PDB file of C-alpha atoms in Angstrom:
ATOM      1  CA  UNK A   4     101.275  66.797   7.319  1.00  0.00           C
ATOM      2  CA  UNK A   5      97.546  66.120   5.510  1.00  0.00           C
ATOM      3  CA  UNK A   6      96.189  68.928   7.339  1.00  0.00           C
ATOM      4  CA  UNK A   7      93.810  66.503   9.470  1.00  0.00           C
ATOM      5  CA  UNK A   8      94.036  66.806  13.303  1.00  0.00           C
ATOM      6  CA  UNK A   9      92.592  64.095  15.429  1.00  0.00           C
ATOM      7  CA  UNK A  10      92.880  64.035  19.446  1.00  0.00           C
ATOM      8  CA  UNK A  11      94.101  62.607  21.467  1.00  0.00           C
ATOM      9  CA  UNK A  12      96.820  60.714  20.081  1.00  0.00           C
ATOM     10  CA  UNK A  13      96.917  58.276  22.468  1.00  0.00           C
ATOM     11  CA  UNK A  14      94.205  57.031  24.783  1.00  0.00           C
ATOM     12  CA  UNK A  15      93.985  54.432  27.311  1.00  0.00           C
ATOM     13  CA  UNK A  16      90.641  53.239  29.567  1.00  0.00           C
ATOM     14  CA  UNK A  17      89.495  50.350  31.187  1.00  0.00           C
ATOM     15  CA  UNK A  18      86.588  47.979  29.764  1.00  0.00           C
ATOM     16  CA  UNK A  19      83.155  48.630  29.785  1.00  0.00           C
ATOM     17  CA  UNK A  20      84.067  52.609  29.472  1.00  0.00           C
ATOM     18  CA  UNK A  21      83.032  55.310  26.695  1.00  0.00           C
ATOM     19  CA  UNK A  22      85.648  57.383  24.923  1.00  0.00           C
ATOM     20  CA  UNK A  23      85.094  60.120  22.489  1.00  0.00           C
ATOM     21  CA  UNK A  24      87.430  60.494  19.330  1.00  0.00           C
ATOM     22  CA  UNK A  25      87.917  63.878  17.850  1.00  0.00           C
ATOM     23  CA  UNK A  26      88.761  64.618  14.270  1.00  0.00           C
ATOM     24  CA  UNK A  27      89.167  67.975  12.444  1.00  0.00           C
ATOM     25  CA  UNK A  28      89.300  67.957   8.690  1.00  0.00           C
ATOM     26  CA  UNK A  29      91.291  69.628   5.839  1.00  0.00           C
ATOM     27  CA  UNK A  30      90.176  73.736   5.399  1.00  0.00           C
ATOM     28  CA  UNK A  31      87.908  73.032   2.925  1.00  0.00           C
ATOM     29  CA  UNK A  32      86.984  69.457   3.078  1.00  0.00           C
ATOM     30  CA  UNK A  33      83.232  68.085   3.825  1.00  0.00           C
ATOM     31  CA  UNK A  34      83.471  64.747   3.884  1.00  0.00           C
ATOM     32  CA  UNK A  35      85.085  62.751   7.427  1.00  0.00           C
ATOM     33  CA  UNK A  36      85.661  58.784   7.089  1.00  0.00           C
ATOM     34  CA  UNK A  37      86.295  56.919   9.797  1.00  0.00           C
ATOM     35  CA  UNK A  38      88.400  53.878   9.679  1.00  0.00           C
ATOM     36  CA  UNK A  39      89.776  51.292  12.417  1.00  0.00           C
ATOM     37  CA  UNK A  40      92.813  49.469  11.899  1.00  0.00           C
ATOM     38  CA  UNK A  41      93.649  46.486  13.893  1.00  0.00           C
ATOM     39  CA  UNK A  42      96.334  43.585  12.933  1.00  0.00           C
ATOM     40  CA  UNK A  43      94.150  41.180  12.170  1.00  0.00           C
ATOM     41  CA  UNK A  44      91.633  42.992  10.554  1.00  0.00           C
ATOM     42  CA  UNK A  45      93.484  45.726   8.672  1.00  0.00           C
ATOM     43  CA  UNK A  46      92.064  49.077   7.616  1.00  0.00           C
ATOM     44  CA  UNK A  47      88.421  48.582   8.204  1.00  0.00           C
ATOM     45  CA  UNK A  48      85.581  51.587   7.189  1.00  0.00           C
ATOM     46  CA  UNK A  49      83.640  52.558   9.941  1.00  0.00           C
ATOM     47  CA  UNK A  50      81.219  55.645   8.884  1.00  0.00           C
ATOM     48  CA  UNK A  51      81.217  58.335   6.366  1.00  0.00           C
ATOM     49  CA  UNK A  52      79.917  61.659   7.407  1.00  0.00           C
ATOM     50  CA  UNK A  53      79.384  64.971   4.188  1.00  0.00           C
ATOM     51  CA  UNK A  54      78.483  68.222   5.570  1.00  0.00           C
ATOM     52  CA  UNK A  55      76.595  67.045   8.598  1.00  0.00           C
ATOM     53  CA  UNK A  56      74.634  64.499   7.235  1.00  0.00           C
ATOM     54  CA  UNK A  57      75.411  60.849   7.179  1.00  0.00           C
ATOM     55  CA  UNK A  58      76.970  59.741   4.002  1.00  0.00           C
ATOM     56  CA  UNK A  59      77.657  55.675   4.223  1.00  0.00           C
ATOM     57  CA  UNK A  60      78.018  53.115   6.341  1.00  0.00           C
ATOM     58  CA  UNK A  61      80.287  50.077   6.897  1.00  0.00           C
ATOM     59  CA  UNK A  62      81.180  47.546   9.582  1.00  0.00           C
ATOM     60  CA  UNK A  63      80.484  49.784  12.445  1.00  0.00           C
ATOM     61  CA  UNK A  64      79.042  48.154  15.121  1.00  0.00           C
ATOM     62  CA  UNK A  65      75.872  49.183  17.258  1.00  0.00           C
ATOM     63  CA  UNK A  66      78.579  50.613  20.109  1.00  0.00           C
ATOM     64  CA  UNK A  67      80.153  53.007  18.196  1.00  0.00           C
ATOM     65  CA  UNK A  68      78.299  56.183  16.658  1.00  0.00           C
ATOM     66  CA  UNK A  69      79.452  59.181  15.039  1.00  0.00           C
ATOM     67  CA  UNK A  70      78.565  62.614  14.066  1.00  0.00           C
ATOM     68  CA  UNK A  71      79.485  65.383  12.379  1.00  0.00           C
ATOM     69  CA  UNK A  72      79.469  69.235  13.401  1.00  0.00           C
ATOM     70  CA  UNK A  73      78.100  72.482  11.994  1.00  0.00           C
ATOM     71  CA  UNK A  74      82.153  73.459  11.860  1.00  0.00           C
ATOM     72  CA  UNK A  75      82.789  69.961  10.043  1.00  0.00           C
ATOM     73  CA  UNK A  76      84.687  68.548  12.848  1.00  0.00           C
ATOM     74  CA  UNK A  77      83.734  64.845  13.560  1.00  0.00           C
ATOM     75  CA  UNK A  78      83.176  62.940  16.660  1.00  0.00           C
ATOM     76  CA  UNK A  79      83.612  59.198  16.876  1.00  0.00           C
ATOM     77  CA  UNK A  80      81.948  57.935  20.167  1.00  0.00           C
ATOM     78  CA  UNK A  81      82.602  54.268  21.457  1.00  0.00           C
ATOM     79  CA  UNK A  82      81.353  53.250  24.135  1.00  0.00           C
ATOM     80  CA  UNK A  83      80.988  49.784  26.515  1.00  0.00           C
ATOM     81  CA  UNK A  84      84.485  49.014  25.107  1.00  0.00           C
ATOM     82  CA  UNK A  85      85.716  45.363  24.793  1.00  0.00           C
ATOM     83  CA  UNK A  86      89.181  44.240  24.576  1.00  0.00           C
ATOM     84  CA  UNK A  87      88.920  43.705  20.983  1.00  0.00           C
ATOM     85  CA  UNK A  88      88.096  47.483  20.435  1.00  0.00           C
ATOM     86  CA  UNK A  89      91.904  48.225  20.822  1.00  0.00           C
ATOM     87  CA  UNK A  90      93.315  49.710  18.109  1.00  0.00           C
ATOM     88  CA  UNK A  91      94.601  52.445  15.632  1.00  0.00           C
ATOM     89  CA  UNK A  92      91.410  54.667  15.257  1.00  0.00           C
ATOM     90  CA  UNK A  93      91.885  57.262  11.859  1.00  0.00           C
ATOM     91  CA  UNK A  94      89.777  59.472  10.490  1.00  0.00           C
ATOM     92  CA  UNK A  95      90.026  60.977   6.541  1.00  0.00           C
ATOM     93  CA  UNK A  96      89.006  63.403   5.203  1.00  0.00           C
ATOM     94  CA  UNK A  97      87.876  64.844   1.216  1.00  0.00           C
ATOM     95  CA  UNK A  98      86.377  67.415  -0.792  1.00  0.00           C
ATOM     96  CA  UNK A  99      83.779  66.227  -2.191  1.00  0.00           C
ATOM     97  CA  UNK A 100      81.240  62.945  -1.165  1.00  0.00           C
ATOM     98  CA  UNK A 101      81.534  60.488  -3.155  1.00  0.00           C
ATOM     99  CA  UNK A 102      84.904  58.337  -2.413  1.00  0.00           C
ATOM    100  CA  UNK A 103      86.407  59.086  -5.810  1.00  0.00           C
ATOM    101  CA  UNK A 104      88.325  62.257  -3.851  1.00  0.00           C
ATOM    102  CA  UNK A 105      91.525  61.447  -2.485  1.00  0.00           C
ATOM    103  CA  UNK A 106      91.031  60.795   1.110  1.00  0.00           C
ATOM    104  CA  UNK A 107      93.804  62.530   3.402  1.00  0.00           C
ATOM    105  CA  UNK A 108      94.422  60.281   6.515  1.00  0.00           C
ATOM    106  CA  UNK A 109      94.907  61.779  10.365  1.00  0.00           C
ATOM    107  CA  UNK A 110      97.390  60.747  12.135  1.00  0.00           C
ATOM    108  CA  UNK A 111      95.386  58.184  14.286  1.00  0.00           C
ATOM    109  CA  UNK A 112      94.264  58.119  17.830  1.00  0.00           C
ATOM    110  CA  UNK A 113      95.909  55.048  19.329  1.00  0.00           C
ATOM    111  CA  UNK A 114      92.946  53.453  22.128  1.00  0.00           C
ATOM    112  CA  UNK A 115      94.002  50.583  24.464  1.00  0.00           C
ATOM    113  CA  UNK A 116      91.520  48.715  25.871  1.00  0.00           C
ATOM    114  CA  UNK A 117      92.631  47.143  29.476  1.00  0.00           C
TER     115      UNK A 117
ATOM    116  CA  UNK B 355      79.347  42.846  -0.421  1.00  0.00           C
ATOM    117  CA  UNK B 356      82.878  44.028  -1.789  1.00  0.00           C
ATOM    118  CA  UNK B 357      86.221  41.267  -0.911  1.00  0.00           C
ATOM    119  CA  UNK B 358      89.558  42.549  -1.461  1.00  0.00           C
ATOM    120  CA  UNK B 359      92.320  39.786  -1.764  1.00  0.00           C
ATOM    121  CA  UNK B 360      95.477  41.350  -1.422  1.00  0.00           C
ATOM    122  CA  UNK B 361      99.046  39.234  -2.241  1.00  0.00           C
ATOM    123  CA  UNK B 362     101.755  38.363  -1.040  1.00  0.00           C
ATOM    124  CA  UNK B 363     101.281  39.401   2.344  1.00  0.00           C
ATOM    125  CA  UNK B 364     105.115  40.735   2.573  1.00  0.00           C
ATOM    126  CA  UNK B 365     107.743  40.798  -0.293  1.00  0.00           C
ATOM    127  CA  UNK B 366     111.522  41.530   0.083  1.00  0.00           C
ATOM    128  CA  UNK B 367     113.512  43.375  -3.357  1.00  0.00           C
ATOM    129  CA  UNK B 368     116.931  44.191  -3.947  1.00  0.00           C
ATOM    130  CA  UNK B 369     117.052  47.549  -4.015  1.00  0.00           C
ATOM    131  CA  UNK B 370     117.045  48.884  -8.316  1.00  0.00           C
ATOM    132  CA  UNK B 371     114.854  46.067  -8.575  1.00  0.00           C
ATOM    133  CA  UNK B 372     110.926  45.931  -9.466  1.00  0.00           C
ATOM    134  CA  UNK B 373     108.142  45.223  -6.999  1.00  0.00           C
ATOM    135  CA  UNK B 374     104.842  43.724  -8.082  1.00  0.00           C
ATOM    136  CA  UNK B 375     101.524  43.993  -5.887  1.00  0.00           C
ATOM    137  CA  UNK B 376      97.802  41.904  -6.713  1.00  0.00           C
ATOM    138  CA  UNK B 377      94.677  42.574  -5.521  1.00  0.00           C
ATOM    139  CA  UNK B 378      91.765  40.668  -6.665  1.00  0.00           C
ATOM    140  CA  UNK B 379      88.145  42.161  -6.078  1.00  0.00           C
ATOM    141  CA  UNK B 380      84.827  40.239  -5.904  1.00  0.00           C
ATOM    142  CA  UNK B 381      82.296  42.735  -6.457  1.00  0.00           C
ATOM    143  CA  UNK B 382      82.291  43.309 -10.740  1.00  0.00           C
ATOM    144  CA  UNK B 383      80.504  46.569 -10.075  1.00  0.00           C
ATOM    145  CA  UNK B 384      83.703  48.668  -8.398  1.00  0.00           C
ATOM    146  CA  UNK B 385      84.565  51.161 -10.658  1.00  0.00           C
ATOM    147  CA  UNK B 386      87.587  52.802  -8.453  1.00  0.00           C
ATOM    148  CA  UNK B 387      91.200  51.396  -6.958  1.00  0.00           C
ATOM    149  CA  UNK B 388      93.270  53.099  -5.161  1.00  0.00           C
ATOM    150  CA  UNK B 389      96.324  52.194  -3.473  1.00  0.00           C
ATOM    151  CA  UNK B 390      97.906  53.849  -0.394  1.00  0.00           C
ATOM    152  CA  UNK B 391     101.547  53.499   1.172  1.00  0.00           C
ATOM    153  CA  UNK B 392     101.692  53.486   4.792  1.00  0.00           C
ATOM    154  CA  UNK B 393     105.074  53.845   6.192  1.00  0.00           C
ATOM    155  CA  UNK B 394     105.877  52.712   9.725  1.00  0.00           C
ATOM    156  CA  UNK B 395     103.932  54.784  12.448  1.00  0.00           C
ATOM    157  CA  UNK B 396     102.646  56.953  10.112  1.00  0.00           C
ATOM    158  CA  UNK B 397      99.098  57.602   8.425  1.00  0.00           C
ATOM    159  CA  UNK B 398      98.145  56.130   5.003  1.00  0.00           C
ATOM    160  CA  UNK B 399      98.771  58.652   2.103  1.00  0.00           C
ATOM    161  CA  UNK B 400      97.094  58.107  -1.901  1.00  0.00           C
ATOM    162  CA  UNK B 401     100.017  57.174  -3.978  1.00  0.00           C
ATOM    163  CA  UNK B 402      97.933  56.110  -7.333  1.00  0.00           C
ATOM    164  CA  UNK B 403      94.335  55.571  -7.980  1.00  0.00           C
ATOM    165  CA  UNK B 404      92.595  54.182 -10.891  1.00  0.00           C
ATOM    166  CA  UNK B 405      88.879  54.553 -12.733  1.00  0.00           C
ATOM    167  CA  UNK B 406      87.407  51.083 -14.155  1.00  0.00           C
ATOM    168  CA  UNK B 407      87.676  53.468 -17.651  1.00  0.00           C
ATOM    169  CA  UNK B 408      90.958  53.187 -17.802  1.00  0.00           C
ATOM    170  CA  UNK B 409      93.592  50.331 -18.097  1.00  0.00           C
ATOM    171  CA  UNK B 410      96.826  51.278 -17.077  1.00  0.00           C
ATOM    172  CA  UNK B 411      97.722  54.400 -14.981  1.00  0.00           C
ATOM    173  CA  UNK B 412     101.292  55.372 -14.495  1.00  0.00           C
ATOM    174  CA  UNK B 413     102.924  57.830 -12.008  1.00  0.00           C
ATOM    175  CA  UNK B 414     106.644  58.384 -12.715  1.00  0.00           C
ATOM    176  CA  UNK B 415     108.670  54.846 -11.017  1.00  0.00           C
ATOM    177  CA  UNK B 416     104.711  53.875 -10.291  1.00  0.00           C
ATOM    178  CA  UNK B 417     101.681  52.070 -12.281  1.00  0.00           C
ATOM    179  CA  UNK B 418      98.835  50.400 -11.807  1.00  0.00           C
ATOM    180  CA  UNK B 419      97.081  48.301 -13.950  1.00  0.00           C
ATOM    181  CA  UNK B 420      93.427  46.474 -13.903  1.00  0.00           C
ATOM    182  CA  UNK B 421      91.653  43.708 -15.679  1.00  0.00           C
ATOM    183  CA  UNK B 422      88.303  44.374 -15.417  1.00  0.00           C
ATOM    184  CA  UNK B 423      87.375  41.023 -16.792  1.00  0.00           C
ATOM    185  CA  UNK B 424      89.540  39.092 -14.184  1.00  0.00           C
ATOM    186  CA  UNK B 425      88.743  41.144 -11.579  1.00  0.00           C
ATOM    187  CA  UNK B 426      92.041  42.222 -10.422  1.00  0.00           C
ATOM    188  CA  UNK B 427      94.373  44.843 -10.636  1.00  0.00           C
ATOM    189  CA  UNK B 428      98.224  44.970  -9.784  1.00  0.00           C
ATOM    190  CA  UNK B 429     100.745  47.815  -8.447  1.00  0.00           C
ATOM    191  CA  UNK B 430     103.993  48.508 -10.101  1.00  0.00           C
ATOM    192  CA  UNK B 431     106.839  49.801  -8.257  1.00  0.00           C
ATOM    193  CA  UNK B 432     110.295  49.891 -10.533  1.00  0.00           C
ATOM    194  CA  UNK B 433     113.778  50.644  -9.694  1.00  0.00           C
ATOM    195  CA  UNK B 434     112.573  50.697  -6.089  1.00  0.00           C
ATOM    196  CA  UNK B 435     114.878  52.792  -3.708  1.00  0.00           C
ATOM    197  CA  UNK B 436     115.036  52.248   0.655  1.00  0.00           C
ATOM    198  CA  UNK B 437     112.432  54.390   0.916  1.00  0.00           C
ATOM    199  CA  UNK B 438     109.425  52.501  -0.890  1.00  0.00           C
ATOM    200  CA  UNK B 439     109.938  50.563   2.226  1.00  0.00           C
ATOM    201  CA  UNK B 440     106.586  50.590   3.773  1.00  0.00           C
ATOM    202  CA  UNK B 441     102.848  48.474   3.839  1.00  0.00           C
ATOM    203  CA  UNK B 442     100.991  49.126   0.822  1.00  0.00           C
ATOM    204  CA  UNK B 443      97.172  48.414   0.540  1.00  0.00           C
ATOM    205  CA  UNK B 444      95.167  48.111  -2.456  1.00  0.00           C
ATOM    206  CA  UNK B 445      91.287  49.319  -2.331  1.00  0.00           C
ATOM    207  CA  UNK B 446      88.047  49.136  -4.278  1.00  0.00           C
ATOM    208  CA  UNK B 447      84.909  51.115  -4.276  1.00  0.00           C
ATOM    209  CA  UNK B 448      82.228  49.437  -3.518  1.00  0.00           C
ATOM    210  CA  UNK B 449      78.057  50.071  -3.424  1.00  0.00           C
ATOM    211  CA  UNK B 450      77.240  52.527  -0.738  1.00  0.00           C
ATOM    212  CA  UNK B 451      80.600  54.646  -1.741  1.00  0.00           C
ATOM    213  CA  UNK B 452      82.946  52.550   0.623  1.00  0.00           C
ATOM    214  CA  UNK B 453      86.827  51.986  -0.051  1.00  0.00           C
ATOM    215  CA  UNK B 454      86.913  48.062   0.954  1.00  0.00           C
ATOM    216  CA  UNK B 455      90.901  47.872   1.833  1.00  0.00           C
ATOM    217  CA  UNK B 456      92.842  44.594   0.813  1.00  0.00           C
ATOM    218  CA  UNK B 457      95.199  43.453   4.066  1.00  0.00           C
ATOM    219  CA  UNK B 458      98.468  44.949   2.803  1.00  0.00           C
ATOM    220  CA  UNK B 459     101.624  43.705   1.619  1.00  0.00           C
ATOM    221  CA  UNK B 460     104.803  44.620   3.666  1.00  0.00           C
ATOM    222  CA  UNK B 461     107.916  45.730   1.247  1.00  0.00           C
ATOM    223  CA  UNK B 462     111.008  45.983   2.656  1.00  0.00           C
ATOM    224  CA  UNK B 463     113.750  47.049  -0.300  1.00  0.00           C
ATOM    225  CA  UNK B 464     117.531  45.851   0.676  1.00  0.00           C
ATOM    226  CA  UNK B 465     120.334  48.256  -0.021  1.00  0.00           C
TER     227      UNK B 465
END
């Protein structure tokens, strides 16, 4: 166990909905990374959030949006979904900002897109 | 931006044997690699990470090491056991603090 919650575990909806991912970090952690990880695209960064503010960005599309809480917990909102948005959603999280820290993985919110 | 290459895409040991992983990177600026094991339904965990300041990096039955020059660095697995079964991915750092994950390499280790 990494210490990193995320809810639900499992989550399916229909197309065109929004859903809202929930991650809580390690006690002691400031930094949340968001990653998707699809078959045919691997593990694929999404967002970086450190103490609130927003840290980096990768190939997160215009959708999706995240943010992160005065009690560090992170958010990963994605909404008008496509078929193509199914997959293994995880979030990480690390001490410190930069992504030199080891990042400890969740253990994934599965979303299927019908 | 950042490419990871990541091969072979699945390799099969006998089990005592050694298991060798490449990733090549694009982007001469990354100056961090880290690879992560994923086992089967479960979350990726660190395993071994390396600084571009360093060579060679070596973690009991583990190692990694980088060519800076080439642009690629390689994961070491010896006298693998059953349970070094699992997807491994390499990484690199890229600008704008981003790990840029290769597309994994399956291991399965015969007993």
């Amino acid at each position: 166990d990494s210490g990193v919650t995320q809810t639900p575990k499992h989550l399916i909806t229909a197309t065109g909905q929004r859903v809202t991912l929930r991650c809580s970090p390690r006690s002691g952690d400031l930094s949340v990374y968001w990653y998707q990880q699809s078959l045919d695209q691997g593990l694929q960064f999404l967002i970086q959030y450190y103490n609130g503010e927003e840290r980096a960005k990768g190939n997160i599309l215009e959708r999706f949006s995240a943010q992160q809480f005065p009690d560090l917990h992170s958010e990963l909102n994605l909404s008008s979904l496509e078929l193509g948005d199914s997959a293994l959603y995880f979030c990480a999280s690390s001490v410190g900002q930069t992504s030199y820290n080891e990042q400890f993985f969740g253990p994934g919110t599965r979303l299927t897109v019908l | 931006g950042e490419n990871v290459e990541q091969h072979p895409s699945t390799l099969s040991v006998q089990e005592g044997d050694s298991a060798v992983i490449k990733c090549t990177y694009s982007d001469s600026a990354s100056n961090y690699f880290p690879w992560y094991k994923q086992e089967l339904g479960k979350r990726p965990q660190l395993i071994i990470d390396i600084r571009s300041n360093v060579g060679e990096k070596k973690d009991q039955r583990i190692a990694v090491t980088l060519n800076k020059t080439a642009k690629h660095f390689s994961l070491h697995i010896t006298e693998t056991q059953p349970e070094d079964s699992a997807v491994y991915f390499c990484a690199a750092r890229s600008d704008g603090n981003k790990l840029v994950f290769g597309a994994g390499t399956i291991l399965r280790v015969k007993s």
